[in-house]
Amino acid sequence: MLPLCWATVLLEGFDLVVLGTVFPVMLDKGVWGMTEASASLVTTIGLIGMMVGALVVGTITDLIGRRKVLMLSVASFSLFVLLCAVAPSMFVFGLLRFLAGLGLGGCLPTAITLVTEHARGGKSSSATTTLMTGYHAGAVLTAVLGLVLLSSLGWRSMFVAGALPALVLVPLIWLYLPESTAFRERKSAVSSTGASARESIALLFRDGMARSTVAFWVASFLGLILVYGLNTWLPEIMRAAGYPLGAALGLLLTLNVGAVLGLLVAGRVADRAGVKRSTLLWFVAAAVLLALLSIKLPAVGLYAVVLLAGFFVFSAQVLVYAFVGRAYPTASRATGLGWSTGVGRIGAITGPMLGGALLTANIAYPWGFYVFGAIAALGALVMTMAARPAGEPAVVAEPIESAPDPTH
């Protein structure tokens, strides 16, 4: 189950990098008269599609099942990515990016829900963070693929390559991916009364969950401002600080190496120390390290701080997802994850815009790091509001919920 879900998250890593890989070639060749502004618009349209997909598909997942939704999401995303390779115009290309985003937006909340509900006792946080390493693996693999394909086969080949995994992945999901036991039990329990999307969403605000739900949405929004803002603009911010381009790109690589290391560690810490405590710690550490980057440091110290910033910034965002997976009951878990990731996509759009505005105003260094540090600190503050409702069991207790308590 975990490798199959990991592979679907890898697709999001592909989507993170693919436009940045092909746009320079498309701009140089003047494809459809593309400009930097129109390229940015296409990127935003795709992110909006992912936001809508996460909101809608996450809710549907709680109604029809995780396995079906994941299979359909991968198939639809791959189909529209393939069609991007034969798009005849900028308008059609943008429309296809939006439609691909709808499918891709459903992959992440569904995959996280599955690994949460299948995780061994007390290991759901580490299962979630391990899953998210696929995101960075996909980004790296796509960048490497661009080096191999662009010069020989052109930009369209990247979208063909991005669609090919579905030929293997969808049949494997059909054959081997189990449906969540927790979902099957819930489906049996509600089969006589039925369920609706409205009821699934309403569950996010019942039984004391309203404050936590809002906290999850805001924290996800803030976390993705950091993830997308730093991944987009860190090289330019460091160049504004006087570092050469080679060093700036090396720092971006170091940031993402730190991200993978952080994901491998954060979930295990959360499983032992508690997901809320760990999420707060990770956001606070991210705030301190981002502020520290505003200081001119020697080379070794700079790379060390960037590595640690990646370690805490990226996994702080993923710990929010792990927290969401632990906080909601089965009936609303995928809906909660879908809405948290969907609202977070607004941060994915805002982050690059914020970094661009700081660079345009010529205050990206050092003020960019102060702003990003303040956003991380605000994330920590918001997460203090989130709490599992009194008496709500953790995910690890769900398989024995139906057994009577021998002490009563």
Coordinates of C-alpha atoms in Angstrom, one line a residue:
M1 CA 0.0 0.0 0.0
L2 CA 2.7 2.5 1.0
P3 CA 4.7 2.2 -2.3
L4 CA 1.6 2.7 -4.4
C5 CA 0.5 5.8 -2.4
W6 CA 4.2 7.0 -2.5
A7 CA 4.1 6.7 -6.3
T8 CA 1.0 8.9 -6.5
V9 CA 2.6 11.6 -4.4
L10 CA 5.6 11.4 -6.7
L11 CA 3.3 12.7 -9.4
E12 CA 2.8 15.9 -7.4
G13 CA 6.6 16.3 -7.3
F14 CA 6.6 15.9 -11.1
D15 CA 4.0 18.7 -11.4
L16 CA 6.0 21.0 -9.1
V17 CA 8.9 21.0 -11.4
V18 CA 7.7 20.2 -14.9
L19 CA 6.5 23.7 -15.8
G20 CA 9.7 25.3 -14.5
T21 CA 11.5 22.8 -16.7
V22 CA 9.7 23.3 -19.9
F23 CA 8.9 27.1 -19.7
P24 CA 12.4 28.3 -20.5
V25 CA 12.4 26.2 -23.7
M26 CA 8.9 27.4 -24.6
L27 CA 9.8 31.0 -24.0
D28 CA 13.0 30.8 -26.0
K29 CA 11.1 29.2 -28.9
G30 CA 8.2 31.7 -28.6
V31 CA 5.6 28.9 -28.4
W32 CA 2.1 30.5 -28.8
G33 CA 3.7 33.9 -28.2
M34 CA 4.3 32.9 -24.5
T35 CA 5.5 35.6 -22.2
E36 CA 6.6 35.4 -18.5
A37 CA 3.2 36.8 -17.5
S38 CA 1.3 34.2 -19.5
A39 CA 3.5 31.5 -18.1
S40 CA 2.8 32.6 -14.5
L41 CA -0.9 32.7 -15.3
V42 CA -0.8 29.0 -16.5
T43 CA 1.0 28.1 -13.3
T44 CA -1.6 29.8 -11.2
I45 CA -4.5 28.1 -13.2
G46 CA -2.9 24.7 -12.5
L47 CA -2.7 25.4 -8.8
I48 CA -6.3 26.6 -8.7
G49 CA -7.3 23.3 -10.3
M50 CA -5.4 21.4 -7.6
M51 CA -7.1 23.5 -4.9
V52 CA -10.6 22.7 -6.3
G53 CA -9.6 19.1 -6.8
A54 CA -8.5 18.7 -3.2
L55 CA -11.7 20.3 -1.8
V56 CA -14.0 18.3 -4.0
V57 CA -12.3 15.0 -4.3
G58 CA -11.3 14.8 -0.6
T59 CA -15.0 15.0 0.3
I60 CA -16.0 12.4 -2.3
T61 CA -13.4 10.1 -0.9
D62 CA -15.3 9.9 2.4
L63 CA -18.4 8.9 0.4
I64 CA -17.3 6.3 -2.2
G65 CA -14.0 5.0 -0.9
R66 CA -10.2 5.8 -1.0
R67 CA -9.2 3.1 -3.5
K68 CA -11.6 4.2 -6.3
V69 CA -10.8 7.9 -5.8
L70 CA -7.1 7.4 -6.0
M71 CA -7.3 5.3 -9.1
L72 CA -9.6 7.8 -10.8
S73 CA -7.4 10.8 -9.7
V74 CA -4.2 9.2 -11.1
A75 CA -6.0 8.3 -14.4
S76 CA -7.5 11.7 -15.0
F77 CA -4.4 13.6 -14.1
S78 CA -2.3 11.5 -16.4
L79 CA -4.8 11.8 -19.3
F80 CA -4.8 15.6 -19.2
V81 CA -1.0 15.7 -18.8
L82 CA -0.7 13.6 -21.9
L83 CA -3.1 15.9 -23.8
C84 CA -0.8 18.9 -22.8
A85 CA 1.7 17.4 -25.2
V86 CA -0.6 18.0 -28.1
A87 CA -2.2 21.3 -27.0
P88 CA -2.7 23.5 -30.0
S89 CA -2.9 26.9 -28.2
M90 CA -2.1 28.7 -24.9
F91 CA -5.8 28.7 -24.0
V92 CA -6.1 24.9 -24.4
F93 CA -2.8 24.3 -22.6
G94 CA -4.0 26.4 -19.6
L95 CA -7.4 24.6 -19.6
L96 CA -5.7 21.2 -19.6
R97 CA -3.4 22.3 -16.8
F98 CA -6.5 23.2 -14.8
L99 CA -8.2 19.8 -15.5
A100 CA -5.0 17.9 -14.7
G101 CA -4.9 19.9 -11.4
L102 CA -8.3 18.6 -10.5
G103 CA -7.1 15.0 -10.6
L104 CA -3.8 15.7 -9.0
G105 CA -5.5 17.7 -6.2
G106 CA -7.3 14.5 -5.1
C107 CA -4.2 12.3 -5.0
L108 CA -2.5 13.8 -1.9
P109 CA -5.4 13.8 0.6
T110 CA -6.5 10.4 -0.5
A111 CA -3.0 8.9 -0.2
I112 CA -2.5 10.4 3.2
T113 CA -5.8 9.1 4.4
L114 CA -4.9 5.6 3.2
V115 CA -1.5 5.5 4.9
T116 CA -3.0 6.9 8.1
E117 CA -5.7 4.3 8.3
H118 CA -3.2 1.4 7.4
A119 CA -0.4 2.6 9.6
R120 CA 0.8 0.2 12.3
G121 CA -0.1 1.1 15.9
G122 CA 1.3 4.6 16.8
K123 CA 3.1 5.1 13.5
S124 CA 0.7 7.2 11.5
S125 CA 2.8 10.4 11.7
S126 CA 6.0 8.7 10.4
A127 CA 3.9 6.9 7.7
T128 CA 2.7 10.3 6.5
T129 CA 6.1 12.0 6.5
T130 CA 7.6 8.9 4.7
L131 CA 4.9 9.2 2.1
M132 CA 5.8 12.8 1.4
T133 CA 9.4 12.0 0.5
G134 CA 7.8 11.0 -2.8
Y135 CA 7.1 14.6 -3.4
H136 CA 10.7 15.6 -3.4
A137 CA 11.8 12.4 -5.2
G138 CA 9.4 13.3 -8.0
A139 CA 10.8 16.8 -8.2
V140 CA 14.4 15.6 -8.5
L141 CA 13.5 12.8 -11.0
T142 CA 11.6 15.3 -13.2
A143 CA 14.5 17.7 -13.2
V144 CA 16.9 14.9 -14.3
L145 CA 14.4 13.9 -16.9
G146 CA 14.4 17.4 -18.3
L147 CA 18.1 17.2 -18.8
V148 CA 17.8 14.0 -20.7
L149 CA 14.7 14.8 -22.9
L150 CA 14.4 18.5 -23.6
S151 CA 17.4 18.9 -25.8
S152 CA 16.7 15.8 -27.9
L153 CA 12.9 15.4 -27.9
G154 CA 11.6 18.8 -27.0
W155 CA 9.2 20.2 -24.4
R156 CA 6.2 18.1 -25.4
S157 CA 8.1 14.9 -24.5
M158 CA 8.1 15.9 -20.8
F159 CA 4.3 15.7 -20.6
V160 CA 4.3 12.3 -22.4
A161 CA 6.9 11.0 -19.9
G162 CA 4.7 12.4 -17.0
A163 CA 1.7 10.5 -18.2
L164 CA 3.4 7.1 -18.8
P165 CA 3.5 6.0 -15.1
A166 CA -0.3 5.7 -15.1
L167 CA 0.0 2.8 -17.5
V168 CA 1.6 0.8 -14.7
L169 CA 0.3 2.6 -11.6
V170 CA -3.4 2.4 -12.3
P171 CA -3.5 -1.4 -12.9
L172 CA -1.3 -1.9 -9.8
I173 CA -3.8 0.2 -7.7
W174 CA -6.6 -1.9 -9.2
L175 CA -5.0 -5.2 -8.4
Y176 CA -3.2 -4.6 -5.1
L177 CA -4.3 -1.4 -3.3
P178 CA -6.6 -2.5 -0.4
E179 CA -9.6 -0.3 0.6
S180 CA -9.3 1.1 4.1
T181 CA -10.8 -1.2 6.7
A182 CA -12.0 1.8 8.7
F183 CA -13.9 3.1 5.6
R184 CA -15.4 -0.3 4.9
E185 CA -16.6 -0.5 8.5
R186 CA -18.1 3.0 8.3
K187 CA -19.7 2.2 5.0
S188 CA -21.5 -0.8 6.5
A189 CA -22.7 1.3 9.4
V190 CA -24.2 4.1 7.3
S191 CA -25.5 2.0 4.4
S192 CA -29.0 2.1 5.7
T193 CA -29.1 5.9 6.3
G194 CA -26.9 7.1 3.5
A195 CA -24.4 10.0 3.5
S196 CA -23.9 13.2 1.7
A197 CA -21.1 15.6 0.9
R198 CA -22.8 18.3 3.0
E199 CA -22.8 15.9 6.0
S200 CA -19.1 15.1 5.5
I201 CA -18.2 18.8 5.5
A202 CA -20.4 19.5 8.5
L203 CA -18.5 16.9 10.5
L204 CA -15.5 19.1 10.3
F205 CA -17.2 21.6 12.6
R206 CA -19.1 19.4 15.0
D207 CA -18.1 17.9 18.4
G208 CA -15.6 20.6 19.2
M209 CA -13.7 20.4 15.9
A210 CA -14.5 23.9 14.5
R211 CA -11.5 25.6 16.1
S212 CA -9.1 22.8 15.1
T213 CA -10.5 22.8 11.6
V214 CA -9.8 26.6 11.2
A215 CA -6.4 26.1 12.7
F216 CA -5.5 23.4 10.2
W217 CA -6.6 25.5 7.3
V218 CA -4.6 28.5 8.3
A219 CA -1.5 26.5 9.2
S220 CA -1.7 24.7 5.9
F221 CA -2.0 28.0 4.1
L222 CA 1.0 29.4 5.9
G223 CA 3.1 26.3 5.5
L224 CA 2.6 26.2 1.7
I225 CA 3.5 29.9 1.5
L226 CA 6.9 28.9 2.9
V227 CA 7.3 25.7 0.7
Y228 CA 6.4 27.4 -2.6
G229 CA 7.9 30.8 -1.8
L230 CA 11.3 29.4 -0.8
N231 CA 11.4 26.8 -3.6
T232 CA 10.6 29.5 -6.2
W233 CA 12.6 32.4 -5.0
L234 CA 15.5 31.2 -2.7
P235 CA 18.1 31.4 -5.5
E236 CA 17.1 35.0 -6.5
I237 CA 17.0 36.1 -2.8
M238 CA 20.5 34.7 -2.3
R239 CA 21.7 36.4 -5.5
A240 CA 20.2 39.7 -4.1
A241 CA 22.3 39.1 -1.1
G242 CA 25.4 39.0 -3.3
Y243 CA 26.0 35.3 -3.8
P244 CA 26.8 34.0 -7.3
L245 CA 24.2 32.0 -9.2
G246 CA 26.0 28.7 -8.7
A247 CA 26.0 29.1 -5.0
A248 CA 22.4 30.2 -5.0
L249 CA 21.3 27.0 -6.8
G250 CA 23.5 24.9 -4.5
L251 CA 21.6 26.4 -1.6
L252 CA 18.3 25.4 -3.2
L253 CA 19.5 21.9 -3.5
T254 CA 20.7 21.9 0.1
L255 CA 17.3 23.2 1.2
N256 CA 15.6 20.2 -0.5
V257 CA 18.1 17.7 0.9
G258 CA 17.3 19.1 4.3
A259 CA 13.6 18.6 3.5
V260 CA 14.0 14.9 2.8
L261 CA 16.0 14.4 6.0
G262 CA 13.4 16.4 8.0
L263 CA 10.6 14.2 6.7
L264 CA 12.4 11.0 7.7
V265 CA 12.9 12.3 11.2
A266 CA 9.8 14.4 11.9
G267 CA 7.2 11.6 11.7
R268 CA 9.2 9.4 14.1
V269 CA 9.5 12.3 16.6
A270 CA 5.8 13.0 16.3
D271 CA 4.9 9.3 16.9
R272 CA 6.9 9.4 20.1
A273 CA 6.5 12.9 21.4
G274 CA 3.0 13.7 20.1
V275 CA 2.0 15.2 16.8
K276 CA 0.8 18.6 18.2
R277 CA 4.0 19.2 20.3
S278 CA 6.2 18.2 17.3
T279 CA 4.3 20.4 14.9
L280 CA 4.7 23.4 17.2
L281 CA 8.5 22.7 17.7
W282 CA 9.0 22.4 13.9
F283 CA 7.3 25.7 13.1
V284 CA 9.2 27.5 15.9
A285 CA 12.5 26.1 14.7
A286 CA 11.7 27.0 11.1
A287 CA 11.0 30.6 12.2
V288 CA 14.3 30.9 14.0
L289 CA 16.3 29.4 11.2
L290 CA 14.7 31.6 8.5
A291 CA 15.4 34.7 10.5
L292 CA 19.0 33.5 11.0
L293 CA 19.4 33.5 7.2
S294 CA 19.1 37.3 7.2
I295 CA 22.6 37.4 8.7
K296 CA 25.7 37.1 6.5
L297 CA 27.3 33.8 7.4
P298 CA 30.5 32.1 6.4
A299 CA 30.0 29.4 3.7
V300 CA 29.9 26.4 6.0
G301 CA 27.6 28.1 8.4
L302 CA 25.3 29.3 5.6
Y303 CA 24.9 25.8 4.1
A304 CA 24.3 24.3 7.6
V305 CA 21.6 26.8 8.4
V306 CA 19.9 26.3 4.9
L307 CA 20.1 22.6 5.5
L308 CA 18.4 22.9 8.9
A309 CA 15.8 25.4 7.5
G310 CA 14.8 22.8 4.9
F311 CA 14.8 20.1 7.6
F312 CA 12.2 22.1 9.6
V313 CA 10.2 24.2 7.1
F314 CA 9.0 21.5 4.7
S315 CA 8.3 18.8 7.4
A316 CA 6.4 21.4 9.5
Q317 CA 3.9 21.6 6.7
V318 CA 3.7 17.8 6.4
L319 CA 3.2 17.4 10.2
V320 CA 0.1 19.5 9.8
Y321 CA -1.3 16.8 7.5
A322 CA -0.3 14.1 9.9
F323 CA -2.1 16.1 12.7
V324 CA -5.2 16.3 10.5
G325 CA -5.1 12.6 9.9
R326 CA -5.0 11.9 13.6
A327 CA -7.6 14.5 14.6
Y328 CA -10.7 13.6 12.6
P329 CA -12.7 10.4 12.8
T330 CA -13.1 8.0 9.9
A331 CA -16.3 9.6 8.7
S332 CA -14.6 12.9 7.9
R333 CA -10.9 12.2 7.7
A334 CA -10.5 12.4 3.9
T335 CA -12.8 15.4 3.8
G336 CA -10.6 17.1 6.5
L337 CA -7.4 16.4 4.6
G338 CA -9.0 17.5 1.3
W339 CA -10.1 20.8 2.7
S340 CA -6.8 21.4 4.6
T341 CA -4.7 20.7 1.5
G342 CA -7.2 22.6 -0.7
V343 CA -7.1 25.8 1.4
G344 CA -3.4 25.4 1.6
R345 CA -3.2 25.6 -2.1
I346 CA -4.0 29.3 -1.8
G347 CA -0.7 29.6 0.1
A348 CA 1.0 27.8 -2.8
I349 CA -0.2 30.6 -5.0
T350 CA 0.6 33.3 -2.5
G351 CA 4.1 32.2 -1.7
P352 CA 5.7 32.9 -5.2
M353 CA 3.7 36.1 -5.5
L354 CA 5.0 37.3 -2.1
G355 CA 8.6 36.5 -3.0
G356 CA 8.2 38.2 -6.3
A357 CA 6.8 41.3 -4.7
L358 CA 9.7 41.5 -2.2
L359 CA 12.2 41.1 -5.0
T360 CA 10.5 43.8 -7.1
A361 CA 10.7 46.2 -4.1
N362 CA 14.4 45.3 -3.7
I363 CA 13.9 44.3 -0.1
A364 CA 14.0 40.5 -0.5
Y365 CA 17.3 40.4 1.4
P366 CA 17.2 40.6 4.4
W367 CA 13.4 41.4 4.7
G368 CA 12.3 38.3 2.8
F369 CA 13.7 36.1 5.5
Y370 CA 12.1 38.2 8.2
V371 CA 8.8 37.9 6.5
F372 CA 9.1 34.1 6.0
G373 CA 10.3 33.7 9.6
A374 CA 7.2 35.6 10.8
I375 CA 5.0 33.4 8.7
A376 CA 6.5 30.3 10.4
A377 CA 6.1 31.8 13.8
L378 CA 2.4 32.6 13.0
G379 CA 2.0 28.9 12.0
A380 CA 3.2 27.9 15.4
L381 CA 0.8 30.3 17.1
V382 CA -2.1 29.0 15.0
M383 CA -1.3 25.4 15.8
T384 CA -1.7 26.1 19.5
M385 CA -5.4 26.4 18.8
A386 CA -5.7 22.9 17.4
A387 CA -6.7 20.0 19.7
R388 CA -8.4 16.7 19.3
P389 CA -11.8 16.8 20.9
A390 CA -12.1 15.4 24.4
G391 CA -12.7 11.6 24.2
E392 CA -11.8 11.4 20.5
P393 CA -9.5 8.4 20.1
A394 CA -6.3 8.5 18.0
V395 CA -6.2 6.6 14.8
V396 CA -4.3 3.7 16.3
A397 CA -7.3 2.9 18.5
E398 CA -9.9 2.7 15.7
P399 CA -9.5 -1.0 15.0
I400 CA -10.8 -1.9 18.5
E401 CA -13.4 0.8 18.8
S402 CA -16.2 -1.8 18.5
A403 CA -15.0 -3.9 21.4
P404 CA -16.6 -3.2 24.7
D405 CA -14.5 -1.7 27.5
P406 CA -14.1 -4.4 30.1
T407 CA -14.0 -1.8 32.9
H408 CA -17.5 -0.6 32.2

